[in-house]
Coordinates of C-alpha atoms and ligand atoms in Angstrom, one line a residue:
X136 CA 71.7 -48.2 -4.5
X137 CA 70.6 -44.2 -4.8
X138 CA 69.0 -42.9 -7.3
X139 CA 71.9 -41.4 -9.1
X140 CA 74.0 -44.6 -8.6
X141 CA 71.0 -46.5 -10.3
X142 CA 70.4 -44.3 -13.3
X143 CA 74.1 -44.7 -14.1
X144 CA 73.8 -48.5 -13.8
X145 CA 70.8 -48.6 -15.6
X146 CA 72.6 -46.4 -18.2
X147 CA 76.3 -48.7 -18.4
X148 CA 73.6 -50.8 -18.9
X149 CA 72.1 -50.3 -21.8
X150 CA 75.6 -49.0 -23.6
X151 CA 77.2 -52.6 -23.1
X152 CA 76.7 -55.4 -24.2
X153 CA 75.8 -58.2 -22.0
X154 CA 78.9 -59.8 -20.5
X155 CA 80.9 -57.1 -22.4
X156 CA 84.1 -56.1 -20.3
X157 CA 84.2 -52.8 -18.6
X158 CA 86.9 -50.2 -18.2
X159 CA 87.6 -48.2 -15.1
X160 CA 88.0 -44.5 -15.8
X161 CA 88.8 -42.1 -13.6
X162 CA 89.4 -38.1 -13.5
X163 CA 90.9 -36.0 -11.1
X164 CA 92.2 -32.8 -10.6
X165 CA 95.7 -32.5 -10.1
X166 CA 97.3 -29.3 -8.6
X167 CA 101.4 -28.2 -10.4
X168 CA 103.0 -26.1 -8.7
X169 CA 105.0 -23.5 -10.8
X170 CA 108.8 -23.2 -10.1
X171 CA 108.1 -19.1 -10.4
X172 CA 105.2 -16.7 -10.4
X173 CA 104.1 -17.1 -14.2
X174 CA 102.9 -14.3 -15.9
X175 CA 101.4 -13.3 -19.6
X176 CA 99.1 -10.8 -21.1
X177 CA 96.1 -12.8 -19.3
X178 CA 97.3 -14.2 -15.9
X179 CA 99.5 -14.2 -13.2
X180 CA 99.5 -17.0 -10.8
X181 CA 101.8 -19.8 -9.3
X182 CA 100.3 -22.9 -9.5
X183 CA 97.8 -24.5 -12.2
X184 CA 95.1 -27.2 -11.8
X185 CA 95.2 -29.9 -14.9
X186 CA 92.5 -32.4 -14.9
X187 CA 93.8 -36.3 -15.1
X188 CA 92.6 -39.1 -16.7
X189 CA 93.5 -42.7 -15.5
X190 CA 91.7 -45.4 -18.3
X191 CA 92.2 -48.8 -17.0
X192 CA 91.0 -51.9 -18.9
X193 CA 92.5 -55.4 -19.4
X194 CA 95.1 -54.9 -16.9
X195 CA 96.5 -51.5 -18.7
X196 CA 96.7 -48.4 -17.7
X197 CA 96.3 -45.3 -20.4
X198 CA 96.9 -42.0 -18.8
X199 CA 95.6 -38.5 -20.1
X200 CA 95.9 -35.0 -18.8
X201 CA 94.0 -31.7 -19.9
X202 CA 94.7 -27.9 -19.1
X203 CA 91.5 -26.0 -19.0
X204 CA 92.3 -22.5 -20.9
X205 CA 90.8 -19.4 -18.9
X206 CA 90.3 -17.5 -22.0
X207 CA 88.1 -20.4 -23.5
X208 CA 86.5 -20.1 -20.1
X209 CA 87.3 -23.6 -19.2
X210 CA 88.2 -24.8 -15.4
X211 CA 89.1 -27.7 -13.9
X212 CA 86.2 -28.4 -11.6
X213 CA 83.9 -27.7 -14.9
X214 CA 86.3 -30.4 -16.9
X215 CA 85.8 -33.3 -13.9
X216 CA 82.1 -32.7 -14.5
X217 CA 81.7 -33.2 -17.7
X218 CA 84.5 -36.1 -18.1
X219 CA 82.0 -38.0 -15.2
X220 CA 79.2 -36.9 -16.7
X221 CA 79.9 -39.2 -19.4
X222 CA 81.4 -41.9 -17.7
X223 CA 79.1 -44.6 -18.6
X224 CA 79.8 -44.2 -22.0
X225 CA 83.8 -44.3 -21.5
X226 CA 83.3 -47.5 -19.1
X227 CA 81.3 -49.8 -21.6
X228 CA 82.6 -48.9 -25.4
X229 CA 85.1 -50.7 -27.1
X230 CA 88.5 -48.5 -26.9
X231 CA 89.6 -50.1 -29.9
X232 CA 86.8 -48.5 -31.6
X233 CA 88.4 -45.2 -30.6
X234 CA 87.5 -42.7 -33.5
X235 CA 84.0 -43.8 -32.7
X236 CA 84.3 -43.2 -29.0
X237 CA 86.1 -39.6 -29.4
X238 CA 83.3 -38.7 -32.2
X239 CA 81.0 -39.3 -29.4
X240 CA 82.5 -37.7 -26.6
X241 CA 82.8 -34.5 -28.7
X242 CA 79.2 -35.3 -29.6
X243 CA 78.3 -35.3 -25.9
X244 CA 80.8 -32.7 -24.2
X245 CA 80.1 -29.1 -25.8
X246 CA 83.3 -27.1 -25.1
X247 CA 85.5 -28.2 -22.1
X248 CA 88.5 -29.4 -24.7
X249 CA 90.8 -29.9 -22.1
X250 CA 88.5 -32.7 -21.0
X251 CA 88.6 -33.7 -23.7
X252 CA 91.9 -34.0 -24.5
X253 CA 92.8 -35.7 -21.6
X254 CA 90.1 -38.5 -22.6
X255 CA 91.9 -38.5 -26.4
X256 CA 95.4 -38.7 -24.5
X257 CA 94.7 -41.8 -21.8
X258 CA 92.3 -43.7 -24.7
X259 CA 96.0 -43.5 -27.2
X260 CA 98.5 -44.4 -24.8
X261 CA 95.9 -47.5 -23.7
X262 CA 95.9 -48.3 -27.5
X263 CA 99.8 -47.9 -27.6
X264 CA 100.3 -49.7 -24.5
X265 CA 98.0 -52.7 -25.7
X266 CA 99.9 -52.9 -29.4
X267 CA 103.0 -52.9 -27.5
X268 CA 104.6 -49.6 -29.6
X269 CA 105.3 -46.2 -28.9
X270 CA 102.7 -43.8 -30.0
X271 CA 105.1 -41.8 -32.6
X272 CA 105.4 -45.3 -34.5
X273 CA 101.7 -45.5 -34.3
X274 CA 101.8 -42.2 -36.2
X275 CA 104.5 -43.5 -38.4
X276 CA 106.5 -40.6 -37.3
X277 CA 110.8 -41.0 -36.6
X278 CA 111.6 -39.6 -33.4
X279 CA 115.1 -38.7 -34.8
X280 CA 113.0 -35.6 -36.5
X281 CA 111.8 -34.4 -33.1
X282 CA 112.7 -30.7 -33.2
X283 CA 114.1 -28.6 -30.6
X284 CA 111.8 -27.0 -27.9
X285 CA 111.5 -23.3 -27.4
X286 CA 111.8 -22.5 -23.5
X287 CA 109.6 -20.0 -22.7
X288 CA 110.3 -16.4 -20.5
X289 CA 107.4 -15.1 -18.9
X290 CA 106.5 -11.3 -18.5
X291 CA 108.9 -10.1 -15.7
X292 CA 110.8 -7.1 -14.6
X293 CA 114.0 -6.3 -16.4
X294 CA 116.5 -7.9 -13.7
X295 CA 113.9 -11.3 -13.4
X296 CA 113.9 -11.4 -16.9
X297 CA 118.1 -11.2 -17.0
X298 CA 118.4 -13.9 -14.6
X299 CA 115.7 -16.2 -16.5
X300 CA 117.8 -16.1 -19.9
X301 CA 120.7 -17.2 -18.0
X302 CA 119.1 -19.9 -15.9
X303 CA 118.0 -20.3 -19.7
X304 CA 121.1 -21.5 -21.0
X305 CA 121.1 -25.2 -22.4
X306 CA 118.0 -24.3 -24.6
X307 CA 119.0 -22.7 -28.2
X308 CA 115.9 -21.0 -28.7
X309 CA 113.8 -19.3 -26.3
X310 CA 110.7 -18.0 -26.6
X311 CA 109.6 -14.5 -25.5
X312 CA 106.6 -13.3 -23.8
X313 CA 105.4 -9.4 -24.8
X314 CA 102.4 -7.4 -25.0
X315 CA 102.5 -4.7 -22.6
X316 CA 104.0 -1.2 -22.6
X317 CA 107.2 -2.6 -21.4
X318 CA 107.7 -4.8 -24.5
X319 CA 111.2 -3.2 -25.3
X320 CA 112.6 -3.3 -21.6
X321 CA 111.9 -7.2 -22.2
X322 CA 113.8 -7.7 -25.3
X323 CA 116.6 -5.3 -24.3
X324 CA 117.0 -7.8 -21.0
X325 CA 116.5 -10.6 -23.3
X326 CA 119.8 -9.1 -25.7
X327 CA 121.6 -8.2 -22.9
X328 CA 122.2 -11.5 -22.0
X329 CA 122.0 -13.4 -25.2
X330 CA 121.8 -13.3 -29.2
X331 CA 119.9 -16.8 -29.5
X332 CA 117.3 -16.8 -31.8
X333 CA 114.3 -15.7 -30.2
X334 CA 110.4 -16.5 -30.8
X335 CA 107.9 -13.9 -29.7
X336 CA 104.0 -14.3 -28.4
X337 CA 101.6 -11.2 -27.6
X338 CA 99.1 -12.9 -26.8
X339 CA 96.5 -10.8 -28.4
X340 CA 98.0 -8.2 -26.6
X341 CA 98.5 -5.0 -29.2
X342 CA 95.3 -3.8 -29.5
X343 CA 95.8 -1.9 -32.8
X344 CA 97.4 -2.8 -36.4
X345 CA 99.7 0.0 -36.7
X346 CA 100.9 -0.3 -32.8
X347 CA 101.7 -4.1 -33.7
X348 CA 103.7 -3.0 -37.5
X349 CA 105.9 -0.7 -35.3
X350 CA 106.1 -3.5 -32.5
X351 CA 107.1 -6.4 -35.3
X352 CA 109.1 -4.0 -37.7
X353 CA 111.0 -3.4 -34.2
X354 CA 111.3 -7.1 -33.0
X355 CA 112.8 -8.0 -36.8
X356 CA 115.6 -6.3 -36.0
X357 CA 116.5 -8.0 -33.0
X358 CA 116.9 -11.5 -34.5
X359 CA 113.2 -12.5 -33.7
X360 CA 112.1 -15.5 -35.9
X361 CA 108.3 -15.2 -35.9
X362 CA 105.5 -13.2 -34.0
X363 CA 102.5 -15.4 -32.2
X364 CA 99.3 -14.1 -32.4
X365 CA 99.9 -10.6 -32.3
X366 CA 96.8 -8.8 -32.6
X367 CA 93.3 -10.3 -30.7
X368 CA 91.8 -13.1 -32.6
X369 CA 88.8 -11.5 -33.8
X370 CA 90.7 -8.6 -35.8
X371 CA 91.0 -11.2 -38.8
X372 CA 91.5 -8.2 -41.7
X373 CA 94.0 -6.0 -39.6
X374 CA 96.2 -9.7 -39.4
X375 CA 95.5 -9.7 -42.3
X376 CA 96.7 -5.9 -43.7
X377 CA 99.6 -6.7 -41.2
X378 CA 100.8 -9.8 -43.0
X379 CA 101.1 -8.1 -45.8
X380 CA 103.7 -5.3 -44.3
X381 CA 105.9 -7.6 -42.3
X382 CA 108.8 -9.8 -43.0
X383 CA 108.3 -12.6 -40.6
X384 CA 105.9 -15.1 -40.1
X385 CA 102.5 -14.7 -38.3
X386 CA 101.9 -17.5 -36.5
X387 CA 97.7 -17.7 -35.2
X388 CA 97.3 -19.4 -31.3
X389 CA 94.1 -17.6 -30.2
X390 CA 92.4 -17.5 -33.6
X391 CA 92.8 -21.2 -34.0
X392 CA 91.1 -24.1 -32.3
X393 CA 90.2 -26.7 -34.5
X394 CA 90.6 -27.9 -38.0
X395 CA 87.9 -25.8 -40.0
X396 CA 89.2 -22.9 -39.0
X397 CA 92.6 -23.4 -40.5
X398 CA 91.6 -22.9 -44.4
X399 CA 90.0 -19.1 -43.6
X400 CA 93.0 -18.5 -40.9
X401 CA 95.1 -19.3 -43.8
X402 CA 94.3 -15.8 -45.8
X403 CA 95.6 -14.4 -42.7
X404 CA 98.6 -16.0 -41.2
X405 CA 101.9 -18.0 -42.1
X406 CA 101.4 -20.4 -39.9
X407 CA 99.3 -22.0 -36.5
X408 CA 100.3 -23.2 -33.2
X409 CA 98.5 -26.5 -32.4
X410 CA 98.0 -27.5 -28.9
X411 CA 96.0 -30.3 -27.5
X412 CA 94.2 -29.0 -24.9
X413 CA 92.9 -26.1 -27.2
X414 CA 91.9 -28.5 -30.3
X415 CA 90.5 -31.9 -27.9
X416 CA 93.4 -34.0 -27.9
X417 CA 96.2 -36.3 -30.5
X418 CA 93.3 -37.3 -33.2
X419 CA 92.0 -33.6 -34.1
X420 CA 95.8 -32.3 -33.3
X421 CA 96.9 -34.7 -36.2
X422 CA 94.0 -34.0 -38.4
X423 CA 95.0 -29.9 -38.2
X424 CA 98.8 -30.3 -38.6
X425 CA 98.0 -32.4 -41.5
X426 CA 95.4 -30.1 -43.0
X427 CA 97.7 -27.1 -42.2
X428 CA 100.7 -28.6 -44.1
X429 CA 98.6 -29.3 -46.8
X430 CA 97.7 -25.6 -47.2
X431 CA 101.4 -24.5 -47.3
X432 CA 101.2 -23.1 -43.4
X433 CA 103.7 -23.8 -41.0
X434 CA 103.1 -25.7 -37.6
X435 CA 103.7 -25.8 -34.3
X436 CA 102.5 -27.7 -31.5
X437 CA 102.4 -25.5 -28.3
X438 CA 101.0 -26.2 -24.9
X439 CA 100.2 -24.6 -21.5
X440 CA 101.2 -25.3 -18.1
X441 CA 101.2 -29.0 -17.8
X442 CA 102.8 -32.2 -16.6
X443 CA 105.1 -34.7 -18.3
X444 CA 101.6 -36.5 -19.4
X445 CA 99.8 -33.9 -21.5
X446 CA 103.4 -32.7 -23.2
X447 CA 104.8 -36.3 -23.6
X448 CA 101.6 -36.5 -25.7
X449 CA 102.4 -33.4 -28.2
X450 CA 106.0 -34.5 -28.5
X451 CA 104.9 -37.7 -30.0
X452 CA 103.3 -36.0 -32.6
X453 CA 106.3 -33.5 -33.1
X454 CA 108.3 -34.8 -35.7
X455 CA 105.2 -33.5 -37.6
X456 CA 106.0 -30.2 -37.5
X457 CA 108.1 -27.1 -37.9
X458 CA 108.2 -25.8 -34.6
X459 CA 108.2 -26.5 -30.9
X460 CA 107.0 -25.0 -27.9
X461 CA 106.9 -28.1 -25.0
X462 CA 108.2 -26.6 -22.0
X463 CA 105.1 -26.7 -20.0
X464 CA 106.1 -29.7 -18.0
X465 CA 109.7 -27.9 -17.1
X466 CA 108.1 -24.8 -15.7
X467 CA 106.7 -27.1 -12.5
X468 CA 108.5 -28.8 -10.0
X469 CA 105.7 -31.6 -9.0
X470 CA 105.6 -33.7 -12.4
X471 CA 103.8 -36.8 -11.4
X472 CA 105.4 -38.3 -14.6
X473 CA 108.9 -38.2 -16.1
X474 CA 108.4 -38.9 -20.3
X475 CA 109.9 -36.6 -23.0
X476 CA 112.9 -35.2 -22.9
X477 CA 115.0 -31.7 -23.4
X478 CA 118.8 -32.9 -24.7
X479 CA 120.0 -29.7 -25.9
X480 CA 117.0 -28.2 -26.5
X481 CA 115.9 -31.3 -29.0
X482 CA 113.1 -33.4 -27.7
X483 CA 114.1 -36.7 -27.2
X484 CA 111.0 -39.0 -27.1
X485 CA 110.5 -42.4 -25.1
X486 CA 110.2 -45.2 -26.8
X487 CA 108.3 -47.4 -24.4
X488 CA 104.9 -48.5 -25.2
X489 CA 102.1 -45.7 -25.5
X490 CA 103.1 -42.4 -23.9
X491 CA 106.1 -44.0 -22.4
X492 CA 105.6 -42.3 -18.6
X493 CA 107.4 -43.1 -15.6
X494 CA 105.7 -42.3 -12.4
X495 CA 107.9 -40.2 -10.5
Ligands
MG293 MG1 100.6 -18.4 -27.8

């Protein structure tokens, strides 16, 4: 035995008990390749790394996935690290004593949330696996309230952008990327082809208060529902001064991460869009729809480019809120997984123990 291998016996160790079972956890990264080029106010690319978590104790296997966020300077290789640089502690604790073990692992992992989350995800579909019950039950949440998904159009060229809306056509409401100087080309190629309702996301991308009133006063008139994170997260009192002068809601992504920043966001927006691998996983995910509803926002659980396994999670938790945004997994065409749904746009959950996934 090496060093390193020692220490980390020494240290299993000391966390278990004696004769206490272990789990077996394991992370990996797993490369999704995008069905086309993908491209917002921040990137461009056509594939995405998502780190994987395998959690495998009595005989059951939980599965979780994470997608490091570039602008939270996150990446994959840094979210393998840290989720093995705690693997000791994930081996020997009890998983039933969950809230415990996540309180911990936030403890012990500054940032990396995507690793996070995809600790959170495999540790609840274990639990849902072992109690024999989907996870939305263990919410006590009716999947016959699972709302309909947005399906999302990247930033393209006019004639891309054409054909996307119509390759678009069984989902009811699509959401919109702008940001750029070609914001109206988009939304004219957008009404071109359709007069669905539309949901819009800069992306932080206007840079100035009055560019975004003109932008929003604009987009109301083209059927737009509400406007994500228009201005960058940090101009809190020009969201603010622009609340007050539009007509539709202002939904925060950037500006929120976790639950304590919902009461303060609150002064500024309608609403927030929740994702799990921005907030750490299902438990904190909960915690800020709950707290945001209690302060009169709306919600939404989003996500980012992921497999069936990170947005299987968020749809178990959708019946929560007001609005969808769980197309990651349908923008790839390697899911490991098949889990949730799109009928019509509406998410249809599974209702198989935990997460419900079906390796592919
Ligand atoms: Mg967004």
């Amino acid at each position: 035995m090496n060093r390193r291998a020692c220490l980390k016996f020494l240290a299993a160790a000391a966390a278990a008990p004696l004769g206490a079972e272990q789990a077996s956890v394991e992370a990996r990264i797993v490369q999704l390749k995008l069905r086309q080029t993908w491209t917002t106010t921040m990137s461009s690319s056509d594939y995405r790394d998502t780190i994987h978590v395998h959690y495998a104790r009595d005989g059951v296997t939980g599965r979780g996935e994470g997608a490091p966020i570039a602008r939270y300077h996150e990446d994959a290789q840094g979210a393998r690290k840290a989720i093995e640089s705690i693997l000791p502690l994930l081996e020997s604790s009890d998983p039933w004593r969950f809230t415990r073990l996540l309180r911990e692992v936030f403890d012990r992992i500054p940032g990396h949330y995507a690793a996070k989350a995809a600790i959170d995800i495999a540790l609840m579909d274990w639990v849902g696996q072992k109690l024999g019950v989907p996870l939305y039950r263990y919410f006590g949440l009716d999947p016959a309230e699972a709302p309909v998904t947005t399906f999302s159009i990247g930033i393209d060229t006019p004639e891309i952008t054409r054909r996307k809306v119509r390759e678009a056509e069984p989902y009811p409401i699509l959401k919109i990327k702008v940001g750029l100087d070609t914001d109206e080309e988009t939304i004219d190629a957008v009404r071109g082809e359709t007069g669905k309702p539309l949901r819009v996301d800069a992306n932080e991308g206007w840079k100035t208060k009055e560019e975004a009133l003109e932008k929003i006063r604009w987009l109301e008139s083209q059927g737009v529902e509400f406007i994500e994170q228009p201005l960058p997260a940090a101009m809190f009192e020009e969201t603010r001064w622009l609340r007050g002068k539009v007509n539709i809601p202002v939904i925060a992504d950037e500006a929120v991460l976790k639950a304590s920043d919902i009461p303060k966001l609150a002064e500024a927006y309608d609403g927030i869009n929740v994702k799990l691998d921005k907030c750490g996983g299902m438990l904190e995910a909960h915690r800020m729809i709950e707290m945001a509803k209690a302060l009169g926002l709306k919600t939404m659980l989003g996500c980012m480019i992921s497999s069936s396994v990170s947005i299987t999670a968020a749809a178990h938790l959708s019946p929560l809120v007001d609005y969808a945004d769980l197309d990651g997994n349908l923008l790839i065409s390697n899911d490991p997984y098949s889990g949730v749904r799109v009928e019509k746009g509406k998410l249809v959950l599974p209702s198989r123990p935990g997460l419900g996934l079906i390796p592919s």
